[in-house]
Short mmCIF file of C-alpha atoms in Angstrom, two decimals:
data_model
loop_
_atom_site.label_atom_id
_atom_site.label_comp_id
_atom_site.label_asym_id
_atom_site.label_seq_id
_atom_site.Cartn_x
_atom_site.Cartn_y
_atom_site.Cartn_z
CA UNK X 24 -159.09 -126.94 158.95
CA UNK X 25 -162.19 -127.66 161.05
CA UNK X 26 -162.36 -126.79 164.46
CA UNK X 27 -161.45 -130.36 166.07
CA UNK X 28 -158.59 -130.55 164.06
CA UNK X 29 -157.56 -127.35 165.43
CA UNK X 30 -158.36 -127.89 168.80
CA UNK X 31 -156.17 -131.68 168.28
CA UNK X 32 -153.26 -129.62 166.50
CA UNK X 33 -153.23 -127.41 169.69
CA UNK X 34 -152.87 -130.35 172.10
CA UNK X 35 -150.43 -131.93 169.88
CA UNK X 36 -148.73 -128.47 170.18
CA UNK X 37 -148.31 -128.51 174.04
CA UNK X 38 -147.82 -131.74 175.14
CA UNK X 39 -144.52 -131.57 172.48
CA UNK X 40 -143.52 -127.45 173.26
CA UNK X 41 -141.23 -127.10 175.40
CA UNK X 42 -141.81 -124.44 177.92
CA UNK X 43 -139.18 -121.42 179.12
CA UNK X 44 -139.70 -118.82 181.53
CA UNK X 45 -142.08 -116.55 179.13
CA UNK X 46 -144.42 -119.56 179.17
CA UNK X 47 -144.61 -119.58 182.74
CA UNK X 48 -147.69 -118.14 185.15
CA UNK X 49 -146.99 -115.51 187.88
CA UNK X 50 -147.99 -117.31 191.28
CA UNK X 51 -148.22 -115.35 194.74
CA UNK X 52 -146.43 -116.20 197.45
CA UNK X 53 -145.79 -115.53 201.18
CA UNK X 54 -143.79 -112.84 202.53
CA UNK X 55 -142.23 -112.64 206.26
CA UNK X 56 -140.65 -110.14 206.66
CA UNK X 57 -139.62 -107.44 203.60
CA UNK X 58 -138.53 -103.89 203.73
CA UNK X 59 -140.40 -102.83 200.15
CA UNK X 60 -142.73 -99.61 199.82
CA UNK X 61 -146.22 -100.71 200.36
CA UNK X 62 -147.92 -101.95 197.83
CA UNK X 63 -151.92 -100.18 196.88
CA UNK X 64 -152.67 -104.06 196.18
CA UNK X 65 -151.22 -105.93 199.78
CA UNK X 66 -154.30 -104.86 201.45
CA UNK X 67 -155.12 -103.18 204.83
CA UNK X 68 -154.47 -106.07 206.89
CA UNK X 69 -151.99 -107.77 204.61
CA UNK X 70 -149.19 -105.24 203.91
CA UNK X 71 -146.50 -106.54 202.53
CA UNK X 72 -147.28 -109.68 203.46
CA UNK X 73 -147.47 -110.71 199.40
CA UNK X 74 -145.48 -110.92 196.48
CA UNK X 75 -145.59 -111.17 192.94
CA UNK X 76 -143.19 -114.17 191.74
CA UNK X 77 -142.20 -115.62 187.94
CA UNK X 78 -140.21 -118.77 189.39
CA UNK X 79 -139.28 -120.93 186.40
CA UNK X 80 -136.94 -124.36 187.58
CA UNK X 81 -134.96 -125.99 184.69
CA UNK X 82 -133.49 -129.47 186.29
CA UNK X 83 -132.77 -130.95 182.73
CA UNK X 84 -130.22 -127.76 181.36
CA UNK X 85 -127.10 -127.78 182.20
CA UNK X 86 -126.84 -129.64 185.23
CA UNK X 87 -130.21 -127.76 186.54
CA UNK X 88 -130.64 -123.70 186.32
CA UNK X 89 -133.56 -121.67 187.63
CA UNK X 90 -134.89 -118.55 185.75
CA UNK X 91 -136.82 -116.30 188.58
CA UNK X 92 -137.98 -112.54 188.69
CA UNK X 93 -140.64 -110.52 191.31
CA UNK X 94 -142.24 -107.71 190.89
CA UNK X 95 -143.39 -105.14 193.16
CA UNK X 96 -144.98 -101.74 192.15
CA UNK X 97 -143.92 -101.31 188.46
CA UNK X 98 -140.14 -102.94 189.26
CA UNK X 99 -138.95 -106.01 187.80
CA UNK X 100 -136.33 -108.25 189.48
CA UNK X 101 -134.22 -111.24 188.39
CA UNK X 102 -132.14 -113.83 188.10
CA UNK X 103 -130.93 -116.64 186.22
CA UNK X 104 -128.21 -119.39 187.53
CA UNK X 105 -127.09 -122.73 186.31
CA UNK X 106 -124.91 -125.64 186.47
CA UNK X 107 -121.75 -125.20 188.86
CA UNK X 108 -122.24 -121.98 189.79
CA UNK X 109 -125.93 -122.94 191.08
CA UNK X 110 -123.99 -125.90 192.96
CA UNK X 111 -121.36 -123.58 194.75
CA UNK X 112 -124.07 -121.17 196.23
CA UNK X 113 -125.95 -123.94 197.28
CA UNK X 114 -122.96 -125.38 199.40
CA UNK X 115 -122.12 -121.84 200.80
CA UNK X 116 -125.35 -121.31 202.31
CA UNK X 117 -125.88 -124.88 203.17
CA UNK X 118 -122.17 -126.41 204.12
CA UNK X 119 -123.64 -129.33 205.89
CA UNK X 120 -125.56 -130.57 203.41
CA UNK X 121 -124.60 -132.58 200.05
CA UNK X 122 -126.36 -131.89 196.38
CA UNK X 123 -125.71 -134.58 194.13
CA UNK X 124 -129.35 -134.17 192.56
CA UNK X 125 -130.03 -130.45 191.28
CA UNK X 126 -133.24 -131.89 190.47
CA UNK X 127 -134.28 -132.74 193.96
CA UNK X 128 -133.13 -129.18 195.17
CA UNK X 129 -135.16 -127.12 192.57
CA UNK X 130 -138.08 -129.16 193.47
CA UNK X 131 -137.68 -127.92 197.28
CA UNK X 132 -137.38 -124.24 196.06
CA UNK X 133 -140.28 -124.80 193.86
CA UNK X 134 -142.43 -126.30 197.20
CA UNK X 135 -141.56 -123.39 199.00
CA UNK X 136 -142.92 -121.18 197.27
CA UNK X 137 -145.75 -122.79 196.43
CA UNK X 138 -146.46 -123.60 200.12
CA UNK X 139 -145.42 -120.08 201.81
CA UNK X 140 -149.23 -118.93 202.59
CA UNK X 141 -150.96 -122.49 203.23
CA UNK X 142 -147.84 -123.52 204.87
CA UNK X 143 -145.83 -120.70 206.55
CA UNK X 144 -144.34 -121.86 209.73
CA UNK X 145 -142.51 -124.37 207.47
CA UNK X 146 -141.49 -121.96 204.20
CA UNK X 147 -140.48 -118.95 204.79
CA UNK X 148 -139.67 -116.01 202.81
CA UNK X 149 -138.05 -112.81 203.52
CA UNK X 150 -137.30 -110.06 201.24
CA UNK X 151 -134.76 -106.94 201.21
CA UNK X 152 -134.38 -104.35 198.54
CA UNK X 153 -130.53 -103.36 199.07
CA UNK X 154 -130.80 -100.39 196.97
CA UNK X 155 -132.79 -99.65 193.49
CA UNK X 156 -131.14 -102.03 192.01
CA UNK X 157 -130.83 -105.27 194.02
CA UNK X 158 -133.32 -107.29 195.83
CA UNK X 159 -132.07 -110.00 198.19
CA UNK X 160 -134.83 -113.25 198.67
CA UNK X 161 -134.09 -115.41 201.17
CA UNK X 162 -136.37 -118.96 201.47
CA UNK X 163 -135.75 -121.44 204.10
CA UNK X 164 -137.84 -124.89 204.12
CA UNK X 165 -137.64 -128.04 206.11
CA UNK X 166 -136.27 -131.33 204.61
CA UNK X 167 -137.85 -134.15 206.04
CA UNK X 168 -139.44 -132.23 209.05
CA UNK X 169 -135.85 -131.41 210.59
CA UNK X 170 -133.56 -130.49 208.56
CA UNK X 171 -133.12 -126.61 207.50
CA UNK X 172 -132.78 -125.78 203.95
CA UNK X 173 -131.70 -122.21 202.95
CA UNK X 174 -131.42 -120.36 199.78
CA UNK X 175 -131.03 -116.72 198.59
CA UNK X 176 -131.55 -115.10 195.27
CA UNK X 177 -129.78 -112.01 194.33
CA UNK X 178 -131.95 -110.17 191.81
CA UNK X 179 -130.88 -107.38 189.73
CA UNK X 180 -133.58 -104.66 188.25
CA UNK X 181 -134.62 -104.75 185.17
CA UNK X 182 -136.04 -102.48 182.55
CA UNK X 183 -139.54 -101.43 182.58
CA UNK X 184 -139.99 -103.74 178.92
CA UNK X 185 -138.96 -106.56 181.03
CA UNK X 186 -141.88 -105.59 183.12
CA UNK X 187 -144.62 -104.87 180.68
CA UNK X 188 -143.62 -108.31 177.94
CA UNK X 189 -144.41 -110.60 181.70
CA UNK X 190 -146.09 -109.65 184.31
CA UNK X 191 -148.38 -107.13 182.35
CA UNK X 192 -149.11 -109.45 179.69
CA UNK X 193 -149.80 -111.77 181.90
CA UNK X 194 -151.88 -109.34 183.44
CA UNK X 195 -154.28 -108.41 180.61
CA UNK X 196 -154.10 -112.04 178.99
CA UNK X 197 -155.96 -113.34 182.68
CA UNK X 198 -158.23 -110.20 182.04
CA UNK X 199 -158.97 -110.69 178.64
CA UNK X 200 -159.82 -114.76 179.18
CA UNK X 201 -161.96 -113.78 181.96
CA UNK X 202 -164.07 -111.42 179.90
CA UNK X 203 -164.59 -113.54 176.90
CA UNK X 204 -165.72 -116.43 179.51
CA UNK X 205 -167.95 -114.61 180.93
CA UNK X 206 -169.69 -113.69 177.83
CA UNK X 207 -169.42 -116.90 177.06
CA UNK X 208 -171.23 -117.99 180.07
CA UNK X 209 -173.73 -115.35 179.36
CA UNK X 210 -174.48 -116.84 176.41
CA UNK X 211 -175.12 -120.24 177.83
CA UNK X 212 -177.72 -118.36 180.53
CA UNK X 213 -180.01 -117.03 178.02
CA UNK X 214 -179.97 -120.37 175.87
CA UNK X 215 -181.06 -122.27 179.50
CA UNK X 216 -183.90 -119.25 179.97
CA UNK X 217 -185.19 -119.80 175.92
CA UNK X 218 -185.03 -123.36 176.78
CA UNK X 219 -187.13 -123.18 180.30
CA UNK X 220 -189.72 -120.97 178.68
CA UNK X 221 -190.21 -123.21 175.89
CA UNK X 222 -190.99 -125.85 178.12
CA UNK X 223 -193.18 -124.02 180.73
CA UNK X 224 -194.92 -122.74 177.07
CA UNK X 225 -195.87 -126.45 176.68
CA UNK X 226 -196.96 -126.94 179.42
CA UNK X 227 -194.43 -129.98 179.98
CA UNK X 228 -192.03 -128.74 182.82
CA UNK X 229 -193.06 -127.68 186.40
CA UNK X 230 -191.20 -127.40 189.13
CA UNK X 231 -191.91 -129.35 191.93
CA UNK X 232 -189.85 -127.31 194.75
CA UNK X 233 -190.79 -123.48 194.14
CA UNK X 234 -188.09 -122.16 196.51
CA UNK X 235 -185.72 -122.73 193.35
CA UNK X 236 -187.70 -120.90 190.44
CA UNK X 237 -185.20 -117.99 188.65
CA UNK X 238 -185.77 -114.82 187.22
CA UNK X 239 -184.84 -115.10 183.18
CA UNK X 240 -181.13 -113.88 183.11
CA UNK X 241 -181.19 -109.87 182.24
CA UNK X 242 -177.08 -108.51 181.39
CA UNK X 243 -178.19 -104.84 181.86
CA UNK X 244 -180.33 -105.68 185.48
CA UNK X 245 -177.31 -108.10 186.39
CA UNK X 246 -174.61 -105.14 185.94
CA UNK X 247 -177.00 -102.54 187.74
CA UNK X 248 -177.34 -105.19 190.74
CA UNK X 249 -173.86 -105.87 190.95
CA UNK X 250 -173.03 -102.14 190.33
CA UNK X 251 -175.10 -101.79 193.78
CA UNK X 252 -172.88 -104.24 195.63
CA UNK X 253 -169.65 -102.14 193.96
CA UNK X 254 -168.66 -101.15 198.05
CA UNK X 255 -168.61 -104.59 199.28
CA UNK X 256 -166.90 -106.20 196.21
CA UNK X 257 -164.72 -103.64 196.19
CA UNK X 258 -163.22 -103.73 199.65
CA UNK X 259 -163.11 -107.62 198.66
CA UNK X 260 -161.15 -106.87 195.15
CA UNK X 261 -158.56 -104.22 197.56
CA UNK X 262 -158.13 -107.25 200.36
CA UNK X 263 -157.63 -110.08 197.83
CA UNK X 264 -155.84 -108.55 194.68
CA UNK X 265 -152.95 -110.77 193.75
CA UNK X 266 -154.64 -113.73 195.35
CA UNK X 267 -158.13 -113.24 192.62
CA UNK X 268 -155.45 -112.30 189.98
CA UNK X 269 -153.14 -115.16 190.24
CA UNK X 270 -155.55 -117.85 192.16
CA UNK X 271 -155.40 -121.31 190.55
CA UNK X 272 -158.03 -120.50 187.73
CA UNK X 273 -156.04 -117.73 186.51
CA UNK X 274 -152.46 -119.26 186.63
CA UNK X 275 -153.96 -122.03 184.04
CA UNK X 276 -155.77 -119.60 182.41
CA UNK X 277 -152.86 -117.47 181.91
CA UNK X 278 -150.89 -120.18 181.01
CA UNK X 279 -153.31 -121.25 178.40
CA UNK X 280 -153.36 -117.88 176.54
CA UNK X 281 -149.22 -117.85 176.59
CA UNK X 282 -149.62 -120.79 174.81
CA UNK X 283 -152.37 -120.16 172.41
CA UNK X 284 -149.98 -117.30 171.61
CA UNK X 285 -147.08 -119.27 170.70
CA UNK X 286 -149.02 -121.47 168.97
CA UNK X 287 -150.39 -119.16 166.82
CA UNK X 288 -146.95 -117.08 165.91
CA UNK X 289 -145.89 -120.84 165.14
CA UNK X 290 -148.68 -121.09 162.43
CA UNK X 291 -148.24 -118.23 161.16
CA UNK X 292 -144.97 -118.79 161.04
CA UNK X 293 -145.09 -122.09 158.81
CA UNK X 294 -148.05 -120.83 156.79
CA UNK X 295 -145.43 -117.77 155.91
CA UNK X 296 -142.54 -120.17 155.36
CA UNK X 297 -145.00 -122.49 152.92
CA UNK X 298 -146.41 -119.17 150.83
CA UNK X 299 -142.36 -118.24 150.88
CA UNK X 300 -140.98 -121.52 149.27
CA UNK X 301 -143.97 -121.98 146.83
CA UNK X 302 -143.44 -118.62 145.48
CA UNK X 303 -139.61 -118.53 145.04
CA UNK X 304 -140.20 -121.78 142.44
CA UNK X 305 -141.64 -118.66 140.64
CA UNK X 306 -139.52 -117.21 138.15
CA UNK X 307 -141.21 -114.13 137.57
CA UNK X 308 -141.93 -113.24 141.40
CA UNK X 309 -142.19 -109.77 141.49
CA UNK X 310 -139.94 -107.45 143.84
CA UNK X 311 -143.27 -106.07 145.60
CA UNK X 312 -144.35 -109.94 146.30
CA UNK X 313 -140.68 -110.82 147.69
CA UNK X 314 -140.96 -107.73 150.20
CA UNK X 315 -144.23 -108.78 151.23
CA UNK X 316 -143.55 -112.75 152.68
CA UNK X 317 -140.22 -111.45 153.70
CA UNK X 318 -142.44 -108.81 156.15
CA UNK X 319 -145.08 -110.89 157.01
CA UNK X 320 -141.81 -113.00 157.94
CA UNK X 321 -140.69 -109.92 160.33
CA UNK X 322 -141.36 -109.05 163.94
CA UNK X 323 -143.13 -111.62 166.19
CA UNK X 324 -144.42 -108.05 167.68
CA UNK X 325 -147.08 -107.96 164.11
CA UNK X 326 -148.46 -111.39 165.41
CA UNK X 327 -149.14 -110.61 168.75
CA UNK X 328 -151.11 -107.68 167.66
CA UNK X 329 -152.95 -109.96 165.18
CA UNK X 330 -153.78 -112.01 168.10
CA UNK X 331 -155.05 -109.18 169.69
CA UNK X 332 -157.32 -107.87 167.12
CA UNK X 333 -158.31 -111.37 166.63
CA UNK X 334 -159.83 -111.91 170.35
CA UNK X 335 -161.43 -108.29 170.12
CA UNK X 336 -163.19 -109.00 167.17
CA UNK X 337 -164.20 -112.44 168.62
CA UNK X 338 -165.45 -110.23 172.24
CA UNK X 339 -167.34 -107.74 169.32
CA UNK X 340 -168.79 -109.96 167.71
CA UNK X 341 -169.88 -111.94 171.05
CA UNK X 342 -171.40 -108.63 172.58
CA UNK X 343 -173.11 -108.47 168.66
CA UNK X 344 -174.88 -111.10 169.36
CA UNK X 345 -176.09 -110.91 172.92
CA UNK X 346 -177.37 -107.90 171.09
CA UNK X 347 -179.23 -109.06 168.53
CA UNK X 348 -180.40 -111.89 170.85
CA UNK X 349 -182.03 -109.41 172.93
CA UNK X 350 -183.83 -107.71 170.30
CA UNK X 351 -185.04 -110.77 168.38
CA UNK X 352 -186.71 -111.61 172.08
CA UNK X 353 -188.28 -108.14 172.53
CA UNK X 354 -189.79 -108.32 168.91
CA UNK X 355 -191.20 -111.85 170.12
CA UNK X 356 -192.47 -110.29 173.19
CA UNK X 357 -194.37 -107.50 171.22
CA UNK X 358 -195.72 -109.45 168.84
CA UNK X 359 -197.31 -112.33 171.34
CA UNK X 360 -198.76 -108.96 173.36
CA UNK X 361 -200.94 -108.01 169.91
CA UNK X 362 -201.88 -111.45 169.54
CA UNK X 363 -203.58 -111.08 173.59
CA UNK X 364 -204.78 -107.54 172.93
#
């Protein structure tokens, strides 16, 4: 399958998939008031003040049902509600008020959120941790500019696996992306500098305002210069944590990989299934050949660490050949200094 075709089976794949909570992005969102530890990641002048949220709103499952969990310092809380009993709690905290449209409501939840930091005198959050193993969020939000909308989820703890299969894998996905752009975009730097120098070589290409002439692109000088600046980027990195991790970049880029990911088990998946039904027309399959598509068939924990071996070779051989780049350039350089000796 050529690459088009793969990157037009992938499209295919998520405009039809149907997304659940595991396929949705962490965001960051506003805090008020909470009574969690402080977090190494809230900042100096922002303690507290931010939190970690998974909110995933379902308006066409039973009547509307919300999937939602925060995390905060290795803990993992949440929730998941649906259909009537969504519609009672709903009433309780909001007895004026009627819901005929589930729909309408989960998009209000979904707004505040969304809007808490660029928009906090209008949502507002506020968050108590009862004991270790509930956390109480209350949101409020105004309908129409007047009217007071109010909400509270009660979140239970979860496990630490909980933890690690979402927010950490969302985590190192948005890291991993990142890193492969960047060599990506490293890449594309050195082509530009090949491509200025031929041109200044031919004399055909000068640059009319000097003020924007560049040094040729150098990965070791850039990480020693930026390895300068570490105390300034890193007082930036301690401010800003969530809001680099999770910004609007990363959210589709962390979104992307998640799935990529399912995509990929799903290939795997039918290529299995295919190798599984062509064999068993067979008659003498062997034993050892029935055990094999039946594992290969197994744990969707053996594709995800295919996946992962898959983008490290792919970084490898990236960093491979930035390598070899380099030294084919020095070689050049050498041998056009014997030529002017």
């Amino acid at each position: 399958m050529s690459s088009a075709s793969s990157l037009d089976s992938f499209d295919n794949f998520t405009n039809n998939f149907t997304k659940t909570f595991s396929h949705q992005p962490c965001i960051v969102i506003g805090v008020t008031q909470s009574n969690l530890p402080p977090s190494p990641w809230s900042g100096k002048d922002n303690l507290n003040a931010q939190l970690c949220c998974q909110p995933f709103f379902d308006p066409d499952s039973n009547g509307g049902r919300y999937e939602i969990a925060f995390y905060d310092n290795g803990y993992a809380y949440y929730e998941t509600l649906e259909g009537s009993s969504l519609q009672g709690r709903l009433e309780r905290m909001n007895p004026q008020m009627e819901f005929r449209d589930l729909r309408k409501v989960l998009e209000k939840m979904k707004q505040i959120f969304e809007q808490s930091i660029t928009k906090k005198a209008d949502n507002q959050i506020s968050v108590q941790l009862i004991n270790d193993d509930l956390l109480l969020v209350d949101i409020k939000g105004l309908i129409n500019g007047s009217i007071l909308f109010k909400y509270m989820f009660k979140c239970l703890r979860r496990e630490g696996e909980f933890y690690e299969t979402n927010y950490v894998r969302q985590i190192v996905y948005c890291l991993a992306e990142r890193k492969s752009r960047e060599l990506e975009l490293i890449k594309l730097i050195q082509a530009k500098d090949k491509e200025l120098d031929d041109y200044r070589s031919q004399g055909t290409c000068q640059l009319q305002r000097a003020w924007l002439a560049t040094q040729p692109f150098d990965k070791e000088e850039f990480d020693k210069s930026t390895s300068r600046q570490v105390q300034q980027r890193h007082d930036d990195v301690l401010m800003h944590t969530l809001d680099l991790a999770f910004d609007r970049e990363g959210q589709q880029l962390i979104e992307e990989c998640l799935l990529r990911n399912e995509y990929l088990k799903r290939s795997k998946s039918s290529k299995v299934s295919s190798n599984s039904s062509g064999s068993s027309t067979k008659k003498n399959a062997s034993p050892q050949k029935r055990a094999l598509v039946k594992t290969n068939s197994g744990s969707s924990q053996s594709l995800n660490d295919d996946a992962v071996a898959t983008e490290r070779r792919r970084h490898e051989e990236l960093e491979r050949q930035l390598k070899l780049a380099k030294e084919r350039d020095e070689q050049i350089a050498k041998k056009k200094k014997k030529k002017f000796v």
